Short mmCIF file of C-alpha atoms in Angstrom, two decimals:
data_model
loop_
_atom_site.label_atom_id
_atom_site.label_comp_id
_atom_site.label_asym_id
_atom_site.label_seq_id
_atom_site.Cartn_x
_atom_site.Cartn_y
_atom_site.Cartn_z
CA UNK A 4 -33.60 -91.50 6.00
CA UNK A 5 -33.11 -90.33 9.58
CA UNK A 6 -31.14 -86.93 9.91
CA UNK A 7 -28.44 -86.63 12.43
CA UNK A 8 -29.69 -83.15 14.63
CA UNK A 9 -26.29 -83.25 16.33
CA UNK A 10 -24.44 -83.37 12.87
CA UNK A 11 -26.28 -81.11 11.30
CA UNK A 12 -26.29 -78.28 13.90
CA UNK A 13 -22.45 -78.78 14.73
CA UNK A 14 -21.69 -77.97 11.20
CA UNK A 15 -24.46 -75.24 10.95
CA UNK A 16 -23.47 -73.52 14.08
CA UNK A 17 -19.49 -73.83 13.08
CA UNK A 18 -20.53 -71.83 9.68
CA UNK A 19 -22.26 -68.86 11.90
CA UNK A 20 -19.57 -68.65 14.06
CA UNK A 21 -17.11 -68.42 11.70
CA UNK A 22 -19.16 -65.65 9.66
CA UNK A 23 -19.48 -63.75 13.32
CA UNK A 24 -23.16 -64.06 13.80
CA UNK A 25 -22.97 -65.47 17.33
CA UNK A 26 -26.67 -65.37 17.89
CA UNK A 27 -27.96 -67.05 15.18
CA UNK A 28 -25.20 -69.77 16.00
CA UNK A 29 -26.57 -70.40 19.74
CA UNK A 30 -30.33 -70.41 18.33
CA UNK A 31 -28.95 -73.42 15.59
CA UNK A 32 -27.55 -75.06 19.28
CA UNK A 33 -31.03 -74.48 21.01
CA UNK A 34 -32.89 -75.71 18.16
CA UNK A 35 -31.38 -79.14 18.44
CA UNK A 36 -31.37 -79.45 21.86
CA UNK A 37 -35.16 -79.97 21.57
CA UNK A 38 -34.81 -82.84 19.15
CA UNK A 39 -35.33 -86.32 21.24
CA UNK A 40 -32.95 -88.31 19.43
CA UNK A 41 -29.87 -86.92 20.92
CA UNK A 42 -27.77 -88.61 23.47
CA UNK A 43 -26.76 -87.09 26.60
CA UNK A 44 -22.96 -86.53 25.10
CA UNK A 45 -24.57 -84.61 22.15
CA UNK A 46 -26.69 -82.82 24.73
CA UNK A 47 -23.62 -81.74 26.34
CA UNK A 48 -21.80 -80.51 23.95
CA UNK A 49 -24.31 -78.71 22.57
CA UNK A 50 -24.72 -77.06 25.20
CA UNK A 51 -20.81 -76.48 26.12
CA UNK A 52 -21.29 -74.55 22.47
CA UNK A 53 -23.69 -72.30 23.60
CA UNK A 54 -21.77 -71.35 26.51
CA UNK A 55 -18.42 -70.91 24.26
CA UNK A 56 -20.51 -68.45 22.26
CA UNK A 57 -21.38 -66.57 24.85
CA UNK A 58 -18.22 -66.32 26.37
CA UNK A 59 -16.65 -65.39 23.06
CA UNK A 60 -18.93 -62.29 23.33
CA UNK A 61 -17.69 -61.43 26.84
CA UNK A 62 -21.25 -62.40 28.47
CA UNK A 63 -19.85 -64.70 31.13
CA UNK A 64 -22.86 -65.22 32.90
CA UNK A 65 -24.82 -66.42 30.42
CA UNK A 66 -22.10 -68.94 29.37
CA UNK A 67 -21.71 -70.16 32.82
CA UNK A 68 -25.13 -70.84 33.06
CA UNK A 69 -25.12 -73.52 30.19
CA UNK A 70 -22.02 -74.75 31.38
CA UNK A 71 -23.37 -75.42 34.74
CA UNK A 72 -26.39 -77.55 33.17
CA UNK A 73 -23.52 -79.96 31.59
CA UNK A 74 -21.61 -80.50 34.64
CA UNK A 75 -24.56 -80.73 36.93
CA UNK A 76 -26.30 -83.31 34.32
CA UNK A 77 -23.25 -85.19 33.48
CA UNK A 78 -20.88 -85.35 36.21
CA UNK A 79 -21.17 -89.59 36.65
CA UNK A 80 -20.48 -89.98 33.03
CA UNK A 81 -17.23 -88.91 32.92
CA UNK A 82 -15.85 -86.29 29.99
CA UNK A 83 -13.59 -86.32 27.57
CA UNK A 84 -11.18 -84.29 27.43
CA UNK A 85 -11.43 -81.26 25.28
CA UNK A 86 -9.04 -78.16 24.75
CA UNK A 87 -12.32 -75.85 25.47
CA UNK A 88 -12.01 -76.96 29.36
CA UNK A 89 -9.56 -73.98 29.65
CA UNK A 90 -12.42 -71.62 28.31
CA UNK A 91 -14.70 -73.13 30.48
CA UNK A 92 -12.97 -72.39 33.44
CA UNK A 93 -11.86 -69.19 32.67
CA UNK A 94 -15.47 -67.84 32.07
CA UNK A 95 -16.19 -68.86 35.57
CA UNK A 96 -13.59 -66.89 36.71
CA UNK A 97 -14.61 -63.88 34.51
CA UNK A 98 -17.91 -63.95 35.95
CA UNK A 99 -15.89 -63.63 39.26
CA UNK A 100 -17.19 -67.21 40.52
CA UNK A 101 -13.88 -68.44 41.39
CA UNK A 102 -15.64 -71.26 43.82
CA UNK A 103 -17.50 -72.79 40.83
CA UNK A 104 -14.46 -72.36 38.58
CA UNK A 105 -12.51 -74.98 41.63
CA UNK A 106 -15.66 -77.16 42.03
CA UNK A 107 -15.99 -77.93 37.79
CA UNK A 108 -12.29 -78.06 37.54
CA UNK A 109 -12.39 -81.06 39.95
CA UNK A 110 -14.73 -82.74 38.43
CA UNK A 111 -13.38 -82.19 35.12
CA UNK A 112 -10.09 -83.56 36.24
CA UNK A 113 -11.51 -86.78 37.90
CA UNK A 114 -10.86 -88.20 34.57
CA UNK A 115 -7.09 -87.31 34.66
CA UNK A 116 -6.10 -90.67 35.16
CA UNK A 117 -7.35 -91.42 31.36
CA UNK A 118 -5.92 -88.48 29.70
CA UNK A 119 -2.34 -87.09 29.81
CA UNK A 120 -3.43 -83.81 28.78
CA UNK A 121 -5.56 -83.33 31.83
CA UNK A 122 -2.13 -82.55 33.12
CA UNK A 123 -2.00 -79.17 31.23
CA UNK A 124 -5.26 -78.27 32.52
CA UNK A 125 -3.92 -78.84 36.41
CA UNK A 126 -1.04 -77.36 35.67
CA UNK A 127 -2.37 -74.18 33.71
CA UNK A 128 -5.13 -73.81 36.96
CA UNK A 129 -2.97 -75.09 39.96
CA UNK A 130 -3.84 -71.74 41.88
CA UNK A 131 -7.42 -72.83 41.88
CA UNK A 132 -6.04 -76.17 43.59
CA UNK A 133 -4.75 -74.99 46.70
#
């Protein structure tokens, strides 16, 4: 029987989070990262976790960090869209890198023309547009 990593630590990690211990949620995440069945997407958003629960805990930095891997990595692939985006860019900004905050937006919303609800995310960051 072959055990889904991704699976597993997405539902592991969700049950730290929600009992507060943040680290122990990010070292589930890291754990599974080094398991060589995952696909890129699971890669990802693994790693789009670990930089949520960082910036939950107000360390910007180190959430920007993972989120730069992600968008570096996957940036031909296209993303879905997910409600976290807003996060995303908003830790950038945080961390007072309002340049990378505009550059990930943009590639973010390259895939607006296959989501309506990219809209919200132009709309909600249209000073970073200008």
């Amino acid at each position: 029987m072959r055990i889904n990593m991704y699976g597993v630590s997405a539902l592991l990690g969700g049950i730290l989070s929600a009992v507060f211990l943040k680290k122990a949620e990010r070292n589930v995440y890291k754990f599974a990262l080094q398991h060589p069945s995952l696909s890129p997407a699971e890669a990802s958003s693994l790693q789009i976790n670990i930089g949520l629960s960082y910036a939950k805990q107000r360390k910007y930095k180190q959430a920007t960090e993972y989120f730069d891997r992600v968008f570096h990595e996957q940036i031909q692939q296209g993303f879905v869209y997910d409600s976290s985006f807003t996060k995303v860019i908003q830790a950038y900004l945080k961390s007072n890198q309002k340049e990378r905050a505009k550059q990930v937006l943009s590639i973010i919303l390259c895939n607006k023309g296959k989501d309506k609800r990219y809209k919200k995310l132009e709309k909600k960051f249209s000073f970073l547009l200008n």
